[in-house]
């Protein structure tokens, strides 16, 4: 055990509008081996209702000085002691509970701090050129648009697969929303630390709250907010598809397309990294690769590279693959075998579960070749490096590439690129040698969050001036 590891369960209190709140019987948080590492206070529906009412009464974080505030919060998150945990203790707990490799968690700490510091400027990237953000702007005298919020309270029903999911809602806070974060019970440490860091930097407790709840109470939170983002699978997307107040964040189904005019061997590092970087758990990891021509050589090469990745406990600095409780790993392995029936297994055909002997298991990579670009397996997304390699030809067109968060296109065909950009269900197109997991502040993840949170409101006359007449 290292000095960074925590020797006993830590308490994670709810962080409400009046400060920390601890329940009499907290819910246990266990690591991937089943050991209890924390006790999380779950709040009841009545507490959620009161917290939302307090958020609604509170003023927005002042625009003046917000960049300095966010910069201080980012530094506190990356280096400080927050909620009784130093940064190394925090990172070990995240790794042990989520099963995310420690090196991935440490990189996410640095990246999250950068996103915190740039949240206001990132949010501004989504402002339409025809709208101003300040009601005192002289352009309003002749008639213009003000960029205005669609509500006051934003709720986050977060996932626990990767610390990076908590970068998105920072923009809502920078845009003047009061924010309520409901963490995943699998990994509540990142939002607890982030909310605590923002409080210490100057965000008031009635402007930002951390509300752990059970699933039923989560519905109370979502219904009570003006806008909400919800993470989950296809069932979550279907559940909220017709609710304009809710932004579902579902499976990424991220893909790579390689046309015949490009030699995939020159891009093998990028292809393998797109599948396995971040432990293969993120929505921006590639789960399907389409090849114009014979896909077998590429599948074999990718399998060869992935087969050499080591198995290790998540908190081991050598770890690069995700770890989960053994029973869950076995269930995922069984599901993969059923889905992959009839495909050619280049890797993972003998199983993907590597038992670590302590109640947990590493999820090893899998590479399967399917027979066509329309194979049903291509929609399967699993929480480890699992990729389906398919043949693609021009007659297939863009249809097999739809419903994609990120599409990396290794092609020189400009007409095809135009078609990919025009396809409404492809959120992002990366052209050339760019891994699918590439992200940067100010660049939209799945459109700009501000598209969902803000609107242009027509204004004529400077609102800062008195109005004469009756």
Short mmCIF file of N, CA, C and O in Angstrom, two decimals, residues 130-262:
data_model
loop_
_atom_site.label_atom_id
_atom_site.label_comp_id
_atom_site.label_asym_id
_atom_site.label_seq_id
_atom_site.Cartn_x
_atom_site.Cartn_y
_atom_site.Cartn_z
N UNK A 130 -24.60 36.65 -34.11
CA UNK A 130 -25.62 37.69 -34.11
C UNK A 130 -26.18 38.03 -32.76
O UNK A 130 -27.15 38.79 -32.66
N UNK A 131 -25.61 37.47 -31.68
CA UNK A 131 -26.12 37.73 -30.34
C UNK A 131 -25.02 38.30 -29.46
O UNK A 131 -23.84 37.95 -29.60
N UNK A 132 -25.39 39.19 -28.54
CA UNK A 132 -24.45 39.74 -27.57
C UNK A 132 -24.76 39.15 -26.21
O UNK A 132 -25.88 38.69 -25.95
N UNK A 133 -23.78 39.14 -25.33
CA UNK A 133 -23.99 38.55 -24.01
C UNK A 133 -24.32 39.58 -22.94
O UNK A 133 -24.77 39.22 -21.86
N UNK A 134 -24.15 40.86 -23.24
CA UNK A 134 -24.37 41.91 -22.25
C UNK A 134 -25.54 42.79 -22.70
O UNK A 134 -25.52 43.36 -23.80
N UNK A 135 -26.52 42.93 -21.85
CA UNK A 135 -27.70 43.74 -22.20
C UNK A 135 -27.37 45.22 -22.35
O UNK A 135 -28.19 45.99 -22.86
N UNK A 136 -26.19 45.63 -21.93
CA UNK A 136 -25.80 47.04 -22.07
C UNK A 136 -25.00 47.30 -23.34
O UNK A 136 -24.50 48.39 -23.55
N UNK A 137 -24.89 46.30 -24.20
CA UNK A 137 -24.13 46.45 -25.43
C UNK A 137 -24.80 47.51 -26.32
O UNK A 137 -26.02 47.46 -26.55
N UNK A 138 -24.05 48.48 -26.85
CA UNK A 138 -24.64 49.52 -27.69
C UNK A 138 -25.35 49.00 -28.94
O UNK A 138 -26.23 49.68 -29.48
N UNK A 139 -25.00 47.81 -29.39
CA UNK A 139 -25.64 47.26 -30.59
C UNK A 139 -27.14 47.08 -30.41
O UNK A 139 -27.90 47.04 -31.38
N UNK A 140 -27.60 47.01 -29.16
CA UNK A 140 -29.02 46.79 -28.91
C UNK A 140 -29.87 48.01 -29.25
O UNK A 140 -31.08 47.88 -29.43
N UNK A 141 -29.26 49.17 -29.30
CA UNK A 141 -30.01 50.39 -29.61
C UNK A 141 -30.75 50.25 -30.94
O UNK A 141 -31.89 50.68 -31.10
N UNK A 142 -30.08 49.65 -31.93
CA UNK A 142 -30.67 49.53 -33.26
C UNK A 142 -31.41 48.21 -33.47
O UNK A 142 -31.95 47.97 -34.54
N UNK A 143 -31.40 47.36 -32.45
CA UNK A 143 -32.05 46.07 -32.59
C UNK A 143 -31.03 44.97 -32.77
O UNK A 143 -30.22 45.00 -33.70
N UNK A 144 -31.02 44.03 -31.87
CA UNK A 144 -30.04 42.96 -31.91
C UNK A 144 -30.61 41.80 -31.11
O UNK A 144 -31.79 41.79 -30.74
N UNK A 145 -29.77 40.83 -30.80
CA UNK A 145 -30.18 39.71 -29.97
C UNK A 145 -29.30 39.61 -28.74
O UNK A 145 -28.09 39.85 -28.81
N UNK A 146 -29.92 39.29 -27.63
CA UNK A 146 -29.18 39.00 -26.40
C UNK A 146 -29.19 37.49 -26.19
O UNK A 146 -30.22 36.83 -26.37
N UNK A 147 -28.05 36.95 -25.84
CA UNK A 147 -27.93 35.52 -25.55
C UNK A 147 -28.46 35.31 -24.15
O UNK A 147 -27.87 35.76 -23.17
N UNK A 148 -29.58 34.62 -24.02
CA UNK A 148 -30.27 34.51 -22.74
C UNK A 148 -30.49 33.04 -22.37
O UNK A 148 -30.67 32.18 -23.23
N UNK A 149 -30.52 32.78 -21.06
CA UNK A 149 -30.76 31.43 -20.58
C UNK A 149 -32.21 31.00 -20.83
O UNK A 149 -33.13 31.81 -20.80
N UNK A 150 -32.38 29.71 -21.03
CA UNK A 150 -33.72 29.13 -21.17
C UNK A 150 -34.32 28.77 -19.82
O UNK A 150 -35.45 28.29 -19.74
N UNK A 151 -33.56 28.94 -18.76
CA UNK A 151 -34.03 28.63 -17.42
C UNK A 151 -33.00 29.07 -16.41
O UNK A 151 -32.05 29.79 -16.74
N UNK A 152 -33.18 28.66 -15.17
CA UNK A 152 -32.27 29.05 -14.09
C UNK A 152 -31.53 27.89 -13.45
O UNK A 152 -30.41 28.06 -12.97
N UNK A 153 -32.15 26.71 -13.43
CA UNK A 153 -31.58 25.57 -12.70
C UNK A 153 -31.28 24.44 -13.67
O UNK A 153 -32.14 24.03 -14.45
N UNK A 154 -30.05 23.95 -13.61
CA UNK A 154 -29.58 22.87 -14.47
C UNK A 154 -29.22 21.68 -13.60
O UNK A 154 -28.48 21.81 -12.63
N UNK A 155 -29.75 20.50 -13.94
CA UNK A 155 -29.48 19.28 -13.19
C UNK A 155 -28.62 18.34 -14.01
O UNK A 155 -28.77 18.25 -15.24
N UNK A 156 -27.72 17.62 -13.34
CA UNK A 156 -26.81 16.67 -13.98
C UNK A 156 -27.02 15.31 -13.34
O UNK A 156 -26.81 15.15 -12.13
N UNK A 157 -27.44 14.33 -14.12
CA UNK A 157 -27.54 12.94 -13.65
C UNK A 157 -26.37 12.20 -14.29
O UNK A 157 -26.45 11.75 -15.42
N UNK A 158 -25.26 12.11 -13.56
CA UNK A 158 -23.97 11.76 -14.16
C UNK A 158 -23.75 10.26 -14.21
O UNK A 158 -24.36 9.47 -13.48
N UNK A 159 -22.81 9.87 -15.06
CA UNK A 159 -22.34 8.49 -15.13
C UNK A 159 -21.00 8.40 -14.39
O UNK A 159 -20.41 9.42 -14.03
N UNK A 160 -20.51 7.17 -14.20
CA UNK A 160 -19.27 6.99 -13.46
C UNK A 160 -18.20 6.25 -14.23
O UNK A 160 -17.27 5.72 -13.65
N UNK A 161 -18.32 6.23 -15.57
CA UNK A 161 -17.36 5.46 -16.35
C UNK A 161 -16.02 6.16 -16.55
O UNK A 161 -15.01 5.52 -16.81
N UNK A 162 -16.02 7.50 -16.42
CA UNK A 162 -14.78 8.25 -16.66
C UNK A 162 -14.92 9.61 -15.99
O UNK A 162 -15.98 10.25 -16.06
N UNK A 163 -13.85 10.11 -15.33
CA UNK A 163 -13.94 11.43 -14.67
C UNK A 163 -14.30 12.56 -15.61
O UNK A 163 -14.87 13.58 -15.19
N UNK A 164 -13.99 12.41 -16.91
CA UNK A 164 -14.21 13.50 -17.85
C UNK A 164 -15.66 13.87 -18.09
O UNK A 164 -15.93 14.93 -18.65
N UNK A 165 -16.61 13.04 -17.67
CA UNK A 165 -18.02 13.38 -17.91
C UNK A 165 -18.42 14.64 -17.15
O UNK A 165 -19.43 15.28 -17.49
N UNK A 166 -17.65 15.03 -16.15
CA UNK A 166 -18.01 16.19 -15.34
C UNK A 166 -17.47 17.51 -15.88
O UNK A 166 -17.63 18.55 -15.24
N UNK A 167 -16.86 17.48 -17.06
CA UNK A 167 -16.37 18.73 -17.64
C UNK A 167 -17.49 19.52 -18.29
O UNK A 167 -17.42 20.75 -18.38
N UNK A 168 -18.52 18.84 -18.76
CA UNK A 168 -19.54 19.49 -19.56
C UNK A 168 -20.36 20.49 -18.76
O UNK A 168 -20.59 21.62 -19.21
N UNK A 169 -20.81 20.11 -17.56
CA UNK A 169 -21.73 20.97 -16.82
C UNK A 169 -21.07 22.25 -16.29
O UNK A 169 -21.77 23.18 -15.89
N UNK A 170 -19.74 22.30 -16.30
CA UNK A 170 -19.07 23.53 -15.88
C UNK A 170 -19.49 24.72 -16.73
O UNK A 170 -19.57 25.86 -16.24
N UNK A 171 -19.78 24.48 -17.99
CA UNK A 171 -20.20 25.57 -18.87
C UNK A 171 -21.55 26.13 -18.44
O UNK A 171 -21.79 27.33 -18.58
N UNK A 172 -22.44 25.28 -17.94
CA UNK A 172 -23.73 25.77 -17.47
C UNK A 172 -23.55 26.73 -16.30
O UNK A 172 -24.20 27.78 -16.23
N UNK A 173 -22.64 26.41 -15.40
CA UNK A 173 -22.36 27.30 -14.27
C UNK A 173 -21.81 28.62 -14.77
O UNK A 173 -22.21 29.69 -14.30
N UNK A 174 -20.91 28.57 -15.75
CA UNK A 174 -20.32 29.79 -16.30
C UNK A 174 -21.34 30.64 -17.03
O UNK A 174 -21.19 31.86 -17.14
N UNK A 175 -22.41 30.01 -17.54
CA UNK A 175 -23.46 30.74 -18.26
C UNK A 175 -24.54 31.30 -17.33
O UNK A 175 -25.50 31.90 -17.80
N UNK A 176 -24.38 31.11 -16.03
CA UNK A 176 -25.31 31.70 -15.07
C UNK A 176 -26.33 30.74 -14.50
O UNK A 176 -27.16 31.15 -13.67
N UNK A 177 -26.33 29.49 -14.92
CA UNK A 177 -27.23 28.52 -14.31
C UNK A 177 -26.76 28.18 -12.91
O UNK A 177 -25.57 28.17 -12.61
N UNK A 178 -27.72 27.89 -12.05
CA UNK A 178 -27.40 27.26 -10.78
C UNK A 178 -27.50 25.76 -11.02
O UNK A 178 -28.43 25.30 -11.67
N UNK A 179 -26.55 25.00 -10.50
CA UNK A 179 -26.36 23.62 -10.93
C UNK A 179 -26.49 22.65 -9.77
O UNK A 179 -25.95 22.88 -8.68
N UNK A 180 -27.21 21.55 -10.01
CA UNK A 180 -27.33 20.44 -9.07
C UNK A 180 -26.75 19.20 -9.72
O UNK A 180 -27.19 18.81 -10.81
N UNK A 181 -25.77 18.58 -9.09
CA UNK A 181 -25.08 17.41 -9.64
C UNK A 181 -25.45 16.18 -8.84
O UNK A 181 -25.21 16.11 -7.62
N UNK A 182 -26.06 15.21 -9.50
CA UNK A 182 -26.31 13.90 -8.89
C UNK A 182 -25.24 12.95 -9.39
O UNK A 182 -25.16 12.63 -10.57
N UNK A 183 -24.35 12.46 -8.50
CA UNK A 183 -23.23 11.64 -8.94
C UNK A 183 -23.65 10.19 -9.19
O UNK A 183 -24.68 9.72 -8.71
N UNK A 184 -22.83 9.48 -9.92
CA UNK A 184 -22.93 8.03 -9.99
C UNK A 184 -22.48 7.46 -8.65
O UNK A 184 -21.47 7.89 -8.09
N UNK A 185 -23.20 6.47 -8.16
CA UNK A 185 -22.79 5.84 -6.90
C UNK A 185 -21.57 4.95 -7.12
O UNK A 185 -20.92 4.54 -6.15
N UNK A 186 -21.25 4.67 -8.37
CA UNK A 186 -20.05 3.89 -8.68
C UNK A 186 -18.79 4.73 -8.47
O UNK A 186 -17.78 4.23 -7.99
N UNK A 187 -18.86 6.03 -8.83
CA UNK A 187 -17.68 6.90 -8.71
C UNK A 187 -18.15 8.30 -8.38
O UNK A 187 -18.27 9.17 -9.25
N UNK A 188 -18.43 8.57 -7.08
CA UNK A 188 -18.89 9.91 -6.68
C UNK A 188 -17.77 10.87 -6.34
O UNK A 188 -18.03 12.04 -6.04
N UNK A 189 -16.52 10.41 -6.36
CA UNK A 189 -15.42 11.22 -5.85
C UNK A 189 -15.10 12.43 -6.73
O UNK A 189 -14.80 13.51 -6.23
N UNK A 190 -15.17 12.25 -8.06
CA UNK A 190 -14.84 13.38 -8.95
C UNK A 190 -15.82 14.53 -8.80
O UNK A 190 -15.40 15.68 -8.61
N UNK A 191 -17.15 14.31 -8.87
CA UNK A 191 -18.05 15.47 -8.70
C UNK A 191 -17.98 16.06 -7.30
O UNK A 191 -18.11 17.29 -7.14
N UNK A 192 -17.77 15.23 -6.27
CA UNK A 192 -17.64 15.76 -4.91
C UNK A 192 -16.43 16.68 -4.82
O UNK A 192 -16.51 17.78 -4.25
N UNK A 193 -15.33 16.27 -5.41
CA UNK A 193 -14.11 17.08 -5.37
C UNK A 193 -14.28 18.35 -6.21
O UNK A 193 -13.85 19.44 -5.81
N UNK A 194 -14.93 18.22 -7.36
CA UNK A 194 -15.09 19.37 -8.24
C UNK A 194 -16.02 20.41 -7.62
O UNK A 194 -15.72 21.62 -7.64
N UNK A 195 -17.14 19.97 -7.07
CA UNK A 195 -18.05 20.91 -6.40
C UNK A 195 -17.35 21.56 -5.20
O UNK A 195 -17.44 22.77 -4.99
N UNK A 196 -16.62 20.75 -4.42
CA UNK A 196 -15.91 21.31 -3.27
C UNK A 196 -14.86 22.33 -3.68
O UNK A 196 -14.69 23.37 -3.03
N UNK A 197 -14.14 22.06 -4.77
CA UNK A 197 -13.12 23.00 -5.26
C UNK A 197 -13.76 24.31 -5.71
O UNK A 197 -13.22 25.40 -5.46
N UNK A 198 -14.89 24.22 -6.38
CA UNK A 198 -15.58 25.43 -6.83
C UNK A 198 -16.11 26.23 -5.64
O UNK A 198 -16.06 27.47 -5.64
N UNK A 199 -16.60 25.55 -4.61
CA UNK A 199 -17.03 26.27 -3.39
C UNK A 199 -15.85 27.00 -2.75
O UNK A 199 -15.97 28.17 -2.36
N UNK A 200 -14.72 26.33 -2.66
CA UNK A 200 -13.56 26.96 -2.02
C UNK A 200 -13.04 28.14 -2.83
O UNK A 200 -12.44 29.07 -2.28
N UNK A 201 -13.30 28.11 -4.15
CA UNK A 201 -12.83 29.21 -5.01
C UNK A 201 -13.77 30.40 -5.00
O UNK A 201 -13.40 31.47 -5.49
N UNK A 202 -15.00 30.22 -4.47
CA UNK A 202 -15.90 31.36 -4.38
C UNK A 202 -17.30 31.15 -4.88
O UNK A 202 -18.16 32.04 -4.74
N UNK A 203 -17.61 30.01 -5.47
CA UNK A 203 -19.00 29.72 -5.86
C UNK A 203 -19.79 29.44 -4.58
O UNK A 203 -19.37 28.63 -3.74
N UNK A 204 -20.92 30.09 -4.42
CA UNK A 204 -21.70 29.93 -3.20
C UNK A 204 -22.38 28.56 -3.15
O UNK A 204 -22.69 27.96 -4.17
N UNK A 205 -22.64 28.12 -1.93
CA UNK A 205 -23.27 26.80 -1.75
C UNK A 205 -24.69 26.76 -2.28
O UNK A 205 -25.20 25.67 -2.59
N UNK A 206 -25.35 27.91 -2.39
CA UNK A 206 -26.71 27.92 -2.95
C UNK A 206 -26.70 28.15 -4.47
O UNK A 206 -27.75 28.33 -5.07
N UNK A 207 -25.51 28.13 -5.07
CA UNK A 207 -25.39 28.22 -6.53
C UNK A 207 -25.00 26.88 -7.16
O UNK A 207 -25.21 26.67 -8.36
N UNK A 208 -24.45 25.99 -6.35
CA UNK A 208 -23.95 24.70 -6.85
C UNK A 208 -24.06 23.68 -5.74
O UNK A 208 -23.50 23.88 -4.65
N UNK A 209 -24.77 22.57 -5.99
CA UNK A 209 -24.97 21.56 -4.96
C UNK A 209 -24.60 20.17 -5.50
O UNK A 209 -24.66 19.92 -6.70
N UNK A 210 -24.24 19.29 -4.57
CA UNK A 210 -23.88 17.90 -4.85
C UNK A 210 -24.91 17.03 -4.13
O UNK A 210 -24.95 17.00 -2.90
N UNK A 211 -25.77 16.36 -4.91
CA UNK A 211 -26.93 15.67 -4.34
C UNK A 211 -26.93 14.19 -4.71
O UNK A 211 -27.56 13.78 -5.69
N UNK A 212 -26.25 13.35 -3.94
CA UNK A 212 -26.37 11.90 -4.17
C UNK A 212 -27.79 11.44 -3.84
O UNK A 212 -28.37 11.85 -2.83
N UNK A 213 -28.36 10.59 -4.68
CA UNK A 213 -29.72 10.09 -4.46
C UNK A 213 -29.82 8.66 -4.96
O UNK A 213 -28.95 8.16 -5.68
N UNK A 214 -30.94 8.01 -4.61
CA UNK A 214 -31.26 6.75 -5.26
C UNK A 214 -31.90 7.05 -6.61
O UNK A 214 -32.11 8.22 -6.98
N UNK A 215 -32.21 6.00 -7.38
CA UNK A 215 -32.71 6.20 -8.74
C UNK A 215 -34.07 6.90 -8.75
O UNK A 215 -34.34 7.74 -9.61
N UNK A 216 -34.94 6.54 -7.82
CA UNK A 216 -36.27 7.16 -7.80
C UNK A 216 -36.18 8.65 -7.52
O UNK A 216 -36.84 9.46 -8.16
N UNK A 217 -35.32 9.04 -6.58
CA UNK A 217 -35.18 10.45 -6.24
C UNK A 217 -34.50 11.22 -7.36
O UNK A 217 -34.72 12.43 -7.51
N UNK A 218 -33.69 10.54 -8.17
CA UNK A 218 -33.08 11.20 -9.32
C UNK A 218 -34.16 11.75 -10.25
O UNK A 218 -33.98 12.82 -10.85
N UNK A 219 -35.28 11.04 -10.39
CA UNK A 219 -36.38 11.55 -11.22
C UNK A 219 -36.94 12.85 -10.65
O UNK A 219 -37.32 13.75 -11.40
N UNK A 220 -37.00 12.95 -9.33
CA UNK A 220 -37.46 14.20 -8.70
C UNK A 220 -36.54 15.35 -9.06
O UNK A 220 -36.99 16.46 -9.36
N UNK A 221 -35.26 15.09 -9.07
CA UNK A 221 -34.28 16.12 -9.43
C UNK A 221 -34.46 16.56 -10.87
O UNK A 221 -34.49 17.76 -11.17
N UNK A 222 -34.58 15.60 -11.78
CA UNK A 222 -34.70 15.93 -13.20
C UNK A 222 -35.99 16.69 -13.47
O UNK A 222 -36.00 17.69 -14.22
N UNK A 223 -37.08 16.25 -12.87
CA UNK A 223 -38.38 16.93 -13.08
C UNK A 223 -38.37 18.34 -12.51
O UNK A 223 -39.05 19.23 -13.03
N UNK A 224 -37.60 18.56 -11.45
CA UNK A 224 -37.64 19.86 -10.79
C UNK A 224 -36.72 20.90 -11.40
O UNK A 224 -36.82 22.09 -11.05
N UNK A 225 -35.86 20.51 -12.32
CA UNK A 225 -34.93 21.45 -12.95
C UNK A 225 -35.54 22.03 -14.22
O UNK A 225 -36.45 21.45 -14.82
N UNK A 226 -35.01 23.16 -14.65
CA UNK A 226 -35.44 23.76 -15.92
C UNK A 226 -34.83 23.04 -17.11
O UNK A 226 -35.46 22.90 -18.16
N UNK A 227 -33.59 22.60 -16.95
CA UNK A 227 -32.85 21.85 -17.97
C UNK A 227 -32.05 20.78 -17.27
O UNK A 227 -31.61 20.96 -16.13
N UNK A 228 -31.84 19.64 -17.93
CA UNK A 228 -31.09 18.55 -17.31
C UNK A 228 -30.34 17.77 -18.37
O UNK A 228 -30.78 17.67 -19.52
N UNK A 229 -29.19 17.22 -17.99
CA UNK A 229 -28.46 16.28 -18.83
C UNK A 229 -28.43 14.95 -18.10
O UNK A 229 -28.21 14.88 -16.89
N UNK A 230 -28.71 13.87 -18.85
CA UNK A 230 -28.83 12.54 -18.26
C UNK A 230 -27.98 11.57 -19.07
O UNK A 230 -28.07 11.53 -20.30
N UNK A 231 -27.15 10.79 -18.39
CA UNK A 231 -26.28 9.82 -19.04
C UNK A 231 -26.84 8.41 -18.89
O UNK A 231 -27.41 8.07 -17.85
N UNK A 232 -26.70 7.60 -19.94
CA UNK A 232 -27.16 6.23 -19.85
C UNK A 232 -27.15 5.55 -21.21
O UNK A 232 -26.61 6.07 -22.19
N UNK A 233 -27.79 4.38 -21.27
CA UNK A 233 -27.83 3.60 -22.49
C UNK A 233 -29.01 3.96 -23.38
O UNK A 233 -29.64 5.02 -23.23
N UNK A 234 -29.31 3.07 -24.31
CA UNK A 234 -30.40 3.32 -25.26
C UNK A 234 -31.73 3.54 -24.57
O UNK A 234 -32.57 4.31 -25.04
N UNK A 235 -31.95 2.84 -23.44
CA UNK A 235 -33.23 2.98 -22.74
C UNK A 235 -33.39 4.39 -22.16
O UNK A 235 -34.50 4.94 -22.14
N UNK A 236 -32.28 5.00 -21.72
CA UNK A 236 -32.33 6.37 -21.21
C UNK A 236 -32.64 7.34 -22.34
O UNK A 236 -33.46 8.26 -22.19
N UNK A 237 -31.98 7.15 -23.47
CA UNK A 237 -32.24 8.01 -24.63
C UNK A 237 -33.71 7.93 -25.04
O UNK A 237 -34.36 8.95 -25.29
N UNK A 238 -34.25 6.71 -25.10
CA UNK A 238 -35.66 6.54 -25.48
C UNK A 238 -36.60 7.17 -24.46
O UNK A 238 -37.61 7.77 -24.83
N UNK A 239 -36.25 7.05 -23.20
CA UNK A 239 -37.12 7.57 -22.13
C UNK A 239 -37.29 9.08 -22.21
O UNK A 239 -38.36 9.62 -21.96
N UNK A 240 -36.22 9.77 -22.55
CA UNK A 240 -36.26 11.24 -22.54
C UNK A 240 -36.26 11.85 -23.94
O UNK A 240 -36.12 13.07 -24.08
N UNK A 241 -36.45 11.04 -24.95
CA UNK A 241 -36.35 11.52 -26.33
C UNK A 241 -37.33 12.64 -26.64
O UNK A 241 -37.05 13.51 -27.48
N UNK A 242 -38.48 12.66 -25.98
CA UNK A 242 -39.51 13.64 -26.30
C UNK A 242 -39.63 14.74 -25.24
O UNK A 242 -40.59 15.52 -25.26
N UNK A 243 -38.69 14.79 -24.32
CA UNK A 243 -38.69 15.83 -23.29
C UNK A 243 -37.67 16.89 -23.67
O UNK A 243 -36.46 16.67 -23.58
N UNK A 244 -38.14 18.03 -24.08
CA UNK A 244 -37.25 19.08 -24.55
C UNK A 244 -36.35 19.64 -23.45
O UNK A 244 -35.35 20.29 -23.74
N UNK A 245 -36.72 19.40 -22.21
CA UNK A 245 -35.93 19.93 -21.09
C UNK A 245 -34.72 19.06 -20.77
O UNK A 245 -33.87 19.45 -19.98
N UNK A 246 -34.68 17.85 -21.36
CA UNK A 246 -33.65 16.88 -20.99
C UNK A 246 -32.76 16.58 -22.19
O UNK A 246 -33.25 16.33 -23.29
N UNK A 247 -31.45 16.61 -21.96
CA UNK A 247 -30.47 16.28 -22.98
C UNK A 247 -29.89 14.90 -22.65
O UNK A 247 -29.07 14.76 -21.75
N UNK A 248 -30.34 13.84 -23.34
CA UNK A 248 -29.78 12.51 -23.05
C UNK A 248 -28.40 12.35 -23.69
O UNK A 248 -28.19 12.74 -24.83
N UNK A 249 -27.50 11.78 -22.93
CA UNK A 249 -26.16 11.46 -23.43
C UNK A 249 -26.02 9.94 -23.40
O UNK A 249 -25.74 9.34 -22.37
N UNK A 250 -26.25 9.32 -24.56
CA UNK A 250 -26.27 7.87 -24.64
C UNK A 250 -25.00 7.29 -25.22
O UNK A 250 -23.93 7.93 -25.18
N UNK A 251 -25.07 6.10 -25.77
CA UNK A 251 -23.89 5.46 -26.35
C UNK A 251 -23.27 6.31 -27.46
O UNK A 251 -23.98 6.98 -28.21
N UNK A 252 -21.94 6.27 -27.55
CA UNK A 252 -21.26 7.06 -28.57
C UNK A 252 -21.25 6.39 -29.94
O UNK A 252 -21.37 7.04 -30.96
N UNK A 253 -21.09 5.07 -29.94
CA UNK A 253 -20.97 4.30 -31.18
C UNK A 253 -19.99 4.99 -32.15
O UNK A 253 -20.28 5.22 -33.32
N UNK A 254 -18.84 5.31 -31.61
CA UNK A 254 -17.80 6.02 -32.35
C UNK A 254 -17.15 5.08 -33.38
O UNK A 254 -16.94 3.90 -33.10
N UNK A 255 -16.81 5.62 -34.55
CA UNK A 255 -16.38 4.80 -35.66
C UNK A 255 -15.15 5.39 -36.37
O UNK A 255 -14.87 6.59 -36.25
N UNK A 256 -14.48 4.52 -37.13
CA UNK A 256 -13.39 4.92 -38.01
C UNK A 256 -13.72 4.38 -39.41
O UNK A 256 -14.15 3.24 -39.55
N UNK A 257 -13.52 5.23 -40.42
CA UNK A 257 -13.70 4.83 -41.82
C UNK A 257 -12.38 4.98 -42.54
O UNK A 257 -11.74 6.03 -42.47
N UNK A 258 -11.96 3.93 -43.25
CA UNK A 258 -10.71 3.95 -44.00
C UNK A 258 -11.02 3.58 -45.44
O UNK A 258 -11.48 2.46 -45.72
N UNK A 259 -10.79 4.51 -46.36
CA UNK A 259 -11.07 4.23 -47.77
C UNK A 259 -9.81 3.71 -48.47
O UNK A 259 -8.70 3.78 -47.94
N UNK A 260 -10.01 3.20 -49.69
CA UNK A 260 -8.94 2.52 -50.40
C UNK A 260 -7.78 3.43 -50.78
O UNK A 260 -6.68 2.95 -51.08
N UNK A 261 -7.99 4.75 -50.77
CA UNK A 261 -6.92 5.67 -51.12
C UNK A 261 -5.97 5.96 -49.95
O UNK A 261 -5.06 6.79 -50.06
N UNK A 262 -6.20 5.30 -48.82
CA UNK A 262 -5.39 5.53 -47.63
C UNK A 262 -4.80 4.21 -47.13
O UNK A 262 -5.52 3.21 -47.03
#
